[in-house]
C-alpha cells in the first residue's frame, strides 16, 4: 500500500447506489474487468469516455498502492443490433453490408480502437480478452447452467431469469412485463429472458459459427463477459465497469449468469461502476447512426487527443458531459497553459536545492488531491490543484515537480513530455504546412530586425489570410495556431 495516502478510497457502487469503502477481495490487489468495444465500427469519443474512466480508476488504484490486474474485452461476436435480444449480430451485419470477412472487420476496428487507447494515454490492461478466443469455454459454461437455468427455443438456448433470486436488482427495473424491454422472441417465458446460445437458422450460414449441444451457432453477447471475467480474474473480483447503459441489461444478465454458474447469490464483483454518457446537442452519441465523432476527427482538426482526455477529467465520471467544439478548444487552451507553466517550472529546476522538508503548501495540495480522488474519483478539483501548484513560484521547483509527476500518474496527461508545439492547432486540411509557417515567421523576424515593418506586416497579413493566428510576444515564437 502507498503509506502516504491517508484517505480511504470510497467508490460509488451501482449495486447499492451508495458510496462504499473499497476493501479488496485479495489483500493488496485490485482486480478490475471493463466491458470493451464491439468492433464492427470505429469507437466514437463517447465510447472512449468509458475507457478514460476505467483508466482513471486503474491509475488511482495503482497510486493507492494496489497491484492492479485489469481486463478489457473485445466483443467480436454476439452483440446484436438491439440490446433487448433481438436483431442481427452487429459484426455479421457489417460484414454483409461491406462484403468483407468478419475477421477482417474485427481486426481493423480492434486496431483502430487500440490506436485511440494509445492516443488518449490509457494504460494497457494486463489482458485484452477477445471473445472469439473463448467460445469453447463459453459452451462449457452454458452446459453447466443449461439444466437448471435455461430452456431451448427454435432460436437457441435461453436463460430463464425467474430461476434467479432478485434478477435485475442492479437495474432496479421490474422484470414483470419487461419494463423497458421488448418481448420480441416468440416463446420466451419472461420478457427479460435472454439468449445464451443463438442457433444459426435453418438454411443460413453465418461467417462465425461453432458446433454446440444446441446446434451450430454463436454465443449470446452477455455470456462472454461472465466467462472471461471468471477465467481471468476469478469470482468474486473487485470491480466491474462499463457505461451507464450496461446497468440496465448487459450487467444484470452477466450477474444472473454468474449467480447461476457459481450457485450463490453473489453478483460476481464487489463493485459495479458505471460512467455516464458523453452527449452532444442532439442527445446520446451513437455509432450506428451514420456520421459520428471519432477521435481521429478531432486529431484531423488539429486538436491534440489529450485535450479530449482533459475535457473528460474536468467532469465527474458519473455526470453527463456535453460535447462541444468550444469546450474542447477551451480544454486544449487550458492544457497549453499548464504545459507552459511546466516549461517555466523545468527552467527553475537547475537552481533547486531540494534539501528542505516538504513545503506545507505542497503537502496540502497532495492531501487535497488524495481527498478528492478518494471521494469516488473526483478528478474535477485535481486540475485546479495542479494549476495552483504551478503558480507557487516561491516554493522549491523540485518539490513541485515531484508532486506534479505524482499528480500525472493519476491524470495521465503526459505532462512531463508534452510540449507547446505538440498542442498547436494544425488541422490536416490546412492550406499551409508547419514548415511554411516557420519559414514565413523567420522572414518576418528578419524584417523586424531590419526595421522593415511594412514587410513584417505584409507577412503577418499573408498568414492571417491563411487562417494562421499569431500570438506576438512569445520569445520562442511557438505561439501560432490555425483556426478550425
Ligand atoms: P459498445 O462498443 O457499444 O459496446 O460500447 C463501448 C462502451 O462505451 C460501453 O461501456 C458503453 O456503455 C460505452 N458508451 C456508449 N456510448 C457512450 C457515450 N455516449 N458516452 C459514454 N460511454 C458510452
Ligand atoms: Zn460486458
PDB file of N, CA, C and O in Angstrom, residues 142-197:
ATOM      1  N   UNK A 142     -22.061 -22.680 -20.561  1.00  0.00           N
ATOM      2  CA  UNK A 142     -23.506 -22.787 -20.831  1.00  0.00           C
ATOM      3  C   UNK A 142     -24.018 -24.189 -20.489  1.00  0.00           C
ATOM      4  O   UNK A 142     -25.103 -24.349 -19.931  1.00  0.00           O
ATOM      5  N   UNK A 143     -23.187 -25.206 -20.791  1.00  0.00           N
ATOM      6  CA  UNK A 143     -23.585 -26.590 -20.447  1.00  0.00           C
ATOM      7  C   UNK A 143     -23.806 -26.695 -18.942  1.00  0.00           C
ATOM      8  O   UNK A 143     -24.723 -27.366 -18.478  1.00  0.00           O
ATOM      9  N   UNK A 144     -22.940 -26.013 -18.186  1.00  0.00           N
ATOM     10  CA  UNK A 144     -23.005 -26.086 -16.725  1.00  0.00           C
ATOM     11  C   UNK A 144     -24.268 -25.462 -16.150  1.00  0.00           C
ATOM     12  O   UNK A 144     -24.673 -25.815 -15.049  1.00  0.00           O
ATOM     13  N   UNK A 145     -24.869 -24.542 -16.842  1.00  0.00           N
ATOM     14  CA  UNK A 145     -26.059 -23.876 -16.265  1.00  0.00           C
ATOM     15  C   UNK A 145     -27.344 -24.233 -17.014  1.00  0.00           C
ATOM     16  O   UNK A 145     -28.437 -23.874 -16.581  1.00  0.00           O
ATOM     17  N   UNK A 146     -27.196 -24.967 -18.126  1.00  0.00           N
ATOM     18  CA  UNK A 146     -28.359 -25.197 -19.006  1.00  0.00           C
ATOM     19  C   UNK A 146     -29.507 -25.907 -18.278  1.00  0.00           C
ATOM     20  O   UNK A 146     -30.662 -25.465 -18.351  1.00  0.00           O
ATOM     21  N   UNK A 147     -29.198 -26.998 -17.551  1.00  0.00           N
ATOM     22  CA  UNK A 147     -30.271 -27.804 -16.951  1.00  0.00           C
ATOM     23  C   UNK A 147     -31.126 -27.009 -15.984  1.00  0.00           C
ATOM     24  O   UNK A 147     -32.352 -27.066 -16.029  1.00  0.00           O
ATOM     25  N   UNK A 148     -30.455 -26.279 -15.102  1.00  0.00           N
ATOM     26  CA  UNK A 148     -31.199 -25.596 -14.041  1.00  0.00           C
ATOM     27  C   UNK A 148     -31.746 -24.237 -14.429  1.00  0.00           C
ATOM     28  O   UNK A 148     -32.709 -23.752 -13.841  1.00  0.00           O
ATOM     29  N   UNK A 149     -31.139 -23.596 -15.415  1.00  0.00           N
ATOM     30  CA  UNK A 149     -31.471 -22.186 -15.631  1.00  0.00           C
ATOM     31  C   UNK A 149     -31.891 -21.823 -17.059  1.00  0.00           C
ATOM     32  O   UNK A 149     -32.193 -20.659 -17.313  1.00  0.00           O
ATOM     33  N   UNK A 150     -31.862 -22.806 -17.959  1.00  0.00           N
ATOM     34  CA  UNK A 150     -32.102 -22.420 -19.358  1.00  0.00           C
ATOM     35  C   UNK A 150     -33.167 -23.307 -19.997  1.00  0.00           C
ATOM     36  O   UNK A 150     -33.519 -24.359 -19.465  1.00  0.00           O
ATOM     37  N   UNK A 151     -33.652 -22.874 -21.133  1.00  0.00           N
ATOM     38  CA  UNK A 151     -34.584 -23.685 -21.923  1.00  0.00           C
ATOM     39  C   UNK A 151     -34.312 -23.409 -23.392  1.00  0.00           C
ATOM     40  O   UNK A 151     -33.749 -22.370 -23.750  1.00  0.00           O
ATOM     41  N   UNK A 152     -34.729 -24.376 -24.221  1.00  0.00           N
ATOM     42  CA  UNK A 152     -34.444 -24.217 -25.651  1.00  0.00           C
ATOM     43  C   UNK A 152     -35.654 -23.727 -26.416  1.00  0.00           C
ATOM     44  O   UNK A 152     -36.796 -24.147 -26.144  1.00  0.00           O
ATOM     45  N   UNK A 153     -35.412 -22.837 -27.345  1.00  0.00           N
ATOM     46  CA  UNK A 153     -36.442 -22.422 -28.311  1.00  0.00           C
ATOM     47  C   UNK A 153     -35.855 -22.654 -29.704  1.00  0.00           C
ATOM     48  O   UNK A 153     -34.670 -22.989 -29.820  1.00  0.00           O
ATOM     49  N   UNK A 154     -36.643 -22.400 -30.731  1.00  0.00           N
ATOM     50  CA  UNK A 154     -36.101 -22.585 -32.086  1.00  0.00           C
ATOM     51  C   UNK A 154     -34.834 -21.762 -32.295  1.00  0.00           C
ATOM     52  O   UNK A 154     -33.904 -22.161 -32.985  1.00  0.00           O
ATOM     53  N   UNK A 155     -34.829 -20.579 -31.654  1.00  0.00           N
ATOM     54  CA  UNK A 155     -33.698 -19.654 -31.860  1.00  0.00           C
ATOM     55  C   UNK A 155     -32.442 -20.028 -31.094  1.00  0.00           C
ATOM     56  O   UNK A 155     -31.391 -19.431 -31.313  1.00  0.00           O
ATOM     57  N   UNK A 156     -32.546 -20.966 -30.161  1.00  0.00           N
ATOM     58  CA  UNK A 156     -31.355 -21.329 -29.404  1.00  0.00           C
ATOM     59  C   UNK A 156     -31.652 -21.560 -27.935  1.00  0.00           C
ATOM     60  O   UNK A 156     -32.783 -21.894 -27.563  1.00  0.00           O
ATOM     61  N   UNK A 157     -30.626 -21.355 -27.105  1.00  0.00           N
ATOM     62  CA  UNK A 157     -30.761 -21.593 -25.667  1.00  0.00           C
ATOM     63  C   UNK A 157     -31.004 -20.273 -24.952  1.00  0.00           C
ATOM     64  O   UNK A 157     -30.256 -19.310 -25.155  1.00  0.00           O
ATOM     65  N   UNK A 158     -32.041 -20.256 -24.111  1.00  0.00           N
ATOM     66  CA  UNK A 158     -32.403 -19.012 -23.405  1.00  0.00           C
ATOM     67  C   UNK A 158     -32.243 -19.161 -21.910  1.00  0.00           C
ATOM     68  O   UNK A 158     -32.509 -20.221 -21.342  1.00  0.00           O
ATOM     69  N   UNK A 159     -31.847 -18.081 -21.281  1.00  0.00           N
ATOM     70  CA  UNK A 159     -31.698 -18.042 -19.828  1.00  0.00           C
ATOM     71  C   UNK A 159     -33.031 -17.613 -19.230  1.00  0.00           C
ATOM     72  O   UNK A 159     -33.602 -16.595 -19.616  1.00  0.00           O
ATOM     73  N   UNK A 160     -33.510 -18.385 -18.260  1.00  0.00           N
ATOM     74  CA  UNK A 160     -34.784 -18.081 -17.606  1.00  0.00           C
ATOM     75  C   UNK A 160     -34.491 -17.238 -16.360  1.00  0.00           C
ATOM     76  O   UNK A 160     -34.014 -17.752 -15.345  1.00  0.00           O
ATOM     77  N   UNK A 161     -34.791 -15.954 -16.435  1.00  0.00           N
ATOM     78  CA  UNK A 161     -34.390 -15.064 -15.330  1.00  0.00           C
ATOM     79  C   UNK A 161     -35.174 -15.328 -14.045  1.00  0.00           C
ATOM     80  O   UNK A 161     -34.751 -14.911 -12.967  1.00  0.00           O
ATOM     81  N   UNK A 162     -36.297 -16.058 -14.155  1.00  0.00           N
ATOM     82  CA  UNK A 162     -37.064 -16.326 -12.933  1.00  0.00           C
ATOM     83  C   UNK A 162     -36.385 -17.392 -12.064  1.00  0.00           C
ATOM     84  O   UNK A 162     -36.785 -17.627 -10.928  1.00  0.00           O
ATOM     85  N   UNK A 163     -35.321 -18.022 -12.592  1.00  0.00           N
ATOM     86  CA  UNK A 163     -34.612 -19.028 -11.792  1.00  0.00           C
ATOM     87  C   UNK A 163     -33.596 -18.388 -10.842  1.00  0.00           C
ATOM     88  O   UNK A 163     -32.909 -19.072 -10.094  1.00  0.00           O
ATOM     89  N   UNK A 164     -33.495 -17.071 -10.915  1.00  0.00           N
ATOM     90  CA  UNK A 164     -32.508 -16.338 -10.116  1.00  0.00           C
ATOM     91  C   UNK A 164     -33.263 -15.407  -9.169  1.00  0.00           C
ATOM     92  O   UNK A 164     -34.177 -14.698  -9.596  1.00  0.00           O
ATOM     93  N   UNK A 165     -32.841 -15.436  -7.888  1.00  0.00           N
ATOM     94  CA  UNK A 165     -33.493 -14.513  -6.941  1.00  0.00           C
ATOM     95  C   UNK A 165     -33.061 -13.093  -7.265  1.00  0.00           C
ATOM     96  O   UNK A 165     -31.903 -12.865  -7.613  1.00  0.00           O
ATOM     97  N   UNK A 166     -33.975 -12.163  -7.192  1.00  0.00           N
ATOM     98  CA  UNK A 166     -33.658 -10.729  -7.396  1.00  0.00           C
ATOM     99  C   UNK A 166     -33.040 -10.404  -8.737  1.00  0.00           C
ATOM    100  O   UNK A 166     -32.157  -9.557  -8.823  1.00  0.00           O
ATOM    101  N   UNK A 167     -33.465 -11.097  -9.785  1.00  0.00           N
ATOM    102  CA  UNK A 167     -32.908 -10.746 -11.101  1.00  0.00           C
ATOM    103  C   UNK A 167     -33.155  -9.254 -11.375  1.00  0.00           C
ATOM    104  O   UNK A 167     -34.234  -8.724 -11.121  1.00  0.00           O
ATOM    105  N   UNK A 168     -32.154  -8.589 -11.902  1.00  0.00           N
ATOM    106  CA  UNK A 168     -32.323  -7.198 -12.333  1.00  0.00           C
ATOM    107  C   UNK A 168     -32.223  -6.175 -11.223  1.00  0.00           C
ATOM    108  O   UNK A 168     -32.524  -4.998 -11.436  1.00  0.00           O
ATOM    109  N   UNK A 169     -31.770  -6.597 -10.018  1.00  0.00           N
ATOM    110  CA  UNK A 169     -31.730  -5.609  -8.936  1.00  0.00           C
ATOM    111  C   UNK A 169     -30.727  -4.496  -9.246  1.00  0.00           C
ATOM    112  O   UNK A 169     -30.877  -3.373  -8.786  1.00  0.00           O
ATOM    113  N   UNK A 170     -29.719  -4.784 -10.056  1.00  0.00           N
ATOM    114  CA  UNK A 170     -28.766  -3.729 -10.442  1.00  0.00           C
ATOM    115  C   UNK A 170     -29.476  -2.634 -11.236  1.00  0.00           C
ATOM    116  O   UNK A 170     -29.251  -1.447 -11.035  1.00  0.00           O
ATOM    117  N   UNK A 171     -30.365  -3.074 -12.116  1.00  0.00           N
ATOM    118  CA  UNK A 171     -31.070  -2.097 -12.962  1.00  0.00           C
ATOM    119  C   UNK A 171     -32.208  -1.442 -12.199  1.00  0.00           C
ATOM    120  O   UNK A 171     -32.687  -0.385 -12.568  1.00  0.00           O
ATOM    121  N   UNK A 172     -32.630  -2.086 -11.121  1.00  0.00           N
ATOM    122  CA  UNK A 172     -33.802  -1.638 -10.373  1.00  0.00           C
ATOM    123  C   UNK A 172     -35.027  -1.559 -11.265  1.00  0.00           C
ATOM    124  O   UNK A 172     -35.865  -0.685 -11.128  1.00  0.00           O
ATOM    125  N   UNK A 173     -35.091  -2.450 -12.234  1.00  0.00           N
ATOM    126  CA  UNK A 173     -36.232  -2.432 -13.150  1.00  0.00           C
ATOM    127  C   UNK A 173     -37.141  -3.593 -12.810  1.00  0.00           C
ATOM    128  O   UNK A 173     -36.698  -4.627 -12.331  1.00  0.00           O
ATOM    129  N   UNK A 174     -38.423  -3.403 -13.070  1.00  0.00           N
ATOM    130  CA  UNK A 174     -39.362  -4.511 -12.867  1.00  0.00           C
ATOM    131  C   UNK A 174     -39.105  -5.549 -13.940  1.00  0.00           C
ATOM    132  O   UNK A 174     -38.910  -5.223 -15.107  1.00  0.00           O
ATOM    133  N   UNK A 175     -39.054  -6.799 -13.539  1.00  0.00           N
ATOM    134  CA  UNK A 175     -38.848  -7.834 -14.560  1.00  0.00           C
ATOM    135  C   UNK A 175     -40.177  -8.274 -15.154  1.00  0.00           C
ATOM    136  O   UNK A 175     -40.245  -8.734 -16.274  1.00  0.00           O
ATOM    137  N   UNK A 176     -41.239  -8.092 -14.346  1.00  0.00           N
ATOM    138  CA  UNK A 176     -42.569  -8.458 -14.846  1.00  0.00           C
ATOM    139  C   UNK A 176     -42.918  -7.558 -16.025  1.00  0.00           C
ATOM    140  O   UNK A 176     -42.664  -6.372 -15.999  1.00  0.00           O
ATOM    141  N   UNK A 177     -43.479  -8.095 -17.026  1.00  0.00           N
ATOM    142  CA  UNK A 177     -43.913  -7.352 -18.204  1.00  0.00           C
ATOM    143  C   UNK A 177     -42.771  -6.590 -18.882  1.00  0.00           C
ATOM    144  O   UNK A 177     -42.997  -5.757 -19.742  1.00  0.00           O
ATOM    145  N   UNK A 178     -41.558  -6.874 -18.446  1.00  0.00           N
ATOM    146  CA  UNK A 178     -40.417  -6.323 -19.161  1.00  0.00           C
ATOM    147  C   UNK A 178     -40.417  -4.817 -19.316  1.00  0.00           C
ATOM    148  O   UNK A 178     -40.325  -4.309 -20.424  1.00  0.00           O
ATOM    149  N   UNK A 179     -40.488  -4.132 -18.203  1.00  0.00           N
ATOM    150  CA  UNK A 179     -40.445  -2.671 -18.293  1.00  0.00           C
ATOM    151  C   UNK A 179     -39.152  -2.261 -18.993  1.00  0.00           C
ATOM    152  O   UNK A 179     -38.071  -2.690 -18.611  1.00  0.00           O
ATOM    153  N   UNK A 180     -39.272  -1.441 -19.985  1.00  0.00           N
ATOM    154  CA  UNK A 180     -38.074  -1.005 -20.708  1.00  0.00           C
ATOM    155  C   UNK A 180     -37.530  -2.070 -21.651  1.00  0.00           C
ATOM    156  O   UNK A 180     -36.494  -1.906 -22.249  1.00  0.00           O
ATOM    157  N   UNK A 181     -38.209  -3.175 -21.783  1.00  0.00           N
ATOM    158  CA  UNK A 181     -37.735  -4.231 -22.667  1.00  0.00           C
ATOM    159  C   UNK A 181     -38.846  -4.627 -23.627  1.00  0.00           C
ATOM    160  O   UNK A 181     -40.004  -4.373 -23.378  1.00  0.00           O
ATOM    161  N   UNK A 182     -38.449  -5.339 -24.641  1.00  0.00           N
ATOM    162  CA  UNK A 182     -39.472  -5.768 -25.590  1.00  0.00           C
ATOM    163  C   UNK A 182     -39.411  -7.284 -25.687  1.00  0.00           C
ATOM    164  O   UNK A 182     -38.338  -7.849 -25.905  1.00  0.00           O
ATOM    165  N   UNK A 183     -40.544  -7.869 -25.500  1.00  0.00           N
ATOM    166  CA  UNK A 183     -40.593  -9.326 -25.511  1.00  0.00           C
ATOM    167  C   UNK A 183     -40.722  -9.795 -26.954  1.00  0.00           C
ATOM    168  O   UNK A 183     -41.765 -10.227 -27.403  1.00  0.00           O
ATOM    169  N   UNK A 184     -39.624  -9.694 -27.717  1.00  0.00           N
ATOM    170  CA  UNK A 184     -39.744  -9.891 -29.157  1.00  0.00           C
ATOM    171  C   UNK A 184     -39.614 -11.338 -29.603  1.00  0.00           C
ATOM    172  O   UNK A 184     -39.938 -11.648 -30.729  1.00  0.00           O
ATOM    173  N   UNK A 185     -39.088 -12.190 -28.740  1.00  0.00           N
ATOM    174  CA  UNK A 185     -38.853 -13.564 -29.189  1.00  0.00           C
ATOM    175  C   UNK A 185     -40.016 -14.452 -28.755  1.00  0.00           C
ATOM    176  O   UNK A 185     -40.327 -14.558 -27.572  1.00  0.00           O
ATOM    177  N   UNK A 186     -40.640 -15.059 -29.742  1.00  0.00           N
ATOM    178  CA  UNK A 186     -41.787 -15.946 -29.522  1.00  0.00           C
ATOM    179  C   UNK A 186     -41.392 -17.087 -28.580  1.00  0.00           C
ATOM    180  O   UNK A 186     -40.354 -17.713 -28.766  1.00  0.00           O
ATOM    181  N   UNK A 187     -42.182 -17.284 -27.546  1.00  0.00           N
ATOM    182  CA  UNK A 187     -41.960 -18.439 -26.677  1.00  0.00           C
ATOM    183  C   UNK A 187     -41.136 -18.159 -25.447  1.00  0.00           C
ATOM    184  O   UNK A 187     -40.947 -19.045 -24.606  1.00  0.00           O
ATOM    185  N   UNK A 188     -40.611 -16.945 -25.303  1.00  0.00           N
ATOM    186  CA  UNK A 188     -39.813 -16.666 -24.105  1.00  0.00           C
ATOM    187  C   UNK A 188     -40.711 -16.741 -22.869  1.00  0.00           C
ATOM    188  O   UNK A 188     -41.847 -16.281 -22.890  1.00  0.00           O
ATOM    189  N   UNK A 189     -40.176 -17.308 -21.790  1.00  0.00           N
ATOM    190  CA  UNK A 189     -41.000 -17.445 -20.580  1.00  0.00           C
ATOM    191  C   UNK A 189     -41.162 -16.116 -19.859  1.00  0.00           C
ATOM    192  O   UNK A 189     -42.182 -15.838 -19.245  1.00  0.00           O
ATOM    193  N   UNK A 190     -40.123 -15.313 -19.873  1.00  0.00           N
ATOM    194  CA  UNK A 190     -40.171 -13.994 -19.230  1.00  0.00           C
ATOM    195  C   UNK A 190     -39.616 -12.995 -20.233  1.00  0.00           C
ATOM    196  O   UNK A 190     -38.690 -13.324 -20.995  1.00  0.00           O
ATOM    197  N   UNK A 191     -40.171 -11.792 -20.187  1.00  0.00           N
ATOM    198  CA  UNK A 191     -39.737 -10.791 -21.167  1.00  0.00           C
ATOM    199  C   UNK A 191     -38.230 -10.549 -21.106  1.00  0.00           C
ATOM    200  O   UNK A 191     -37.593 -10.286 -22.110  1.00  0.00           O
ATOM    201  N   UNK A 192     -37.666 -10.660 -19.883  1.00  0.00           N
ATOM    202  CA  UNK A 192     -36.238 -10.344 -19.731  1.00  0.00           C
ATOM    203  C   UNK A 192     -35.320 -11.528 -20.049  1.00  0.00           C
ATOM    204  O   UNK A 192     -34.095 -11.376 -20.011  1.00  0.00           O
ATOM    205  N   UNK A 193     -35.883 -12.697 -20.347  1.00  0.00           N
ATOM    206  CA  UNK A 193     -35.030 -13.843 -20.686  1.00  0.00           C
ATOM    207  C   UNK A 193     -34.142 -13.484 -21.882  1.00  0.00           C
ATOM    208  O   UNK A 193     -34.556 -12.715 -22.756  1.00  0.00           O
ATOM    209  N   UNK A 194     -32.959 -14.055 -21.885  1.00  0.00           N
ATOM    210  CA  UNK A 194     -32.018 -13.664 -22.951  1.00  0.00           C
ATOM    211  C   UNK A 194     -31.294 -14.875 -23.505  1.00  0.00           C
ATOM    212  O   UNK A 194     -31.196 -15.914 -22.847  1.00  0.00           O
ATOM    213  N   UNK A 195     -30.770 -14.700 -24.710  1.00  0.00           N
ATOM    214  CA  UNK A 195     -30.112 -15.822 -25.390  1.00  0.00           C
ATOM    215  C   UNK A 195     -28.723 -16.064 -24.823  1.00  0.00           C
ATOM    216  O   UNK A 195     -27.938 -15.141 -24.627  1.00  0.00           O
ATOM    217  N   UNK A 196     -28.466 -17.343 -24.564  1.00  0.00           N
ATOM    218  CA  UNK A 196     -27.123 -17.768 -24.154  1.00  0.00           C
ATOM    219  C   UNK A 196     -26.410 -18.306 -25.400  1.00  0.00           C
ATOM    220  O   UNK A 196     -25.227 -18.147 -25.589  1.00  0.00           O
ATOM    221  N   UNK A 197     -27.209 -18.951 -26.236  1.00  0.00           N
ATOM    222  CA  UNK A 197     -26.670 -19.502 -27.489  1.00  0.00           C
ATOM    223  C   UNK A 197     -27.669 -19.215 -28.599  1.00  0.00           C
ATOM    224  O   UNK A 197     -28.871 -19.472 -28.436  1.00  0.00           O
TER     225      UNK A 197
END
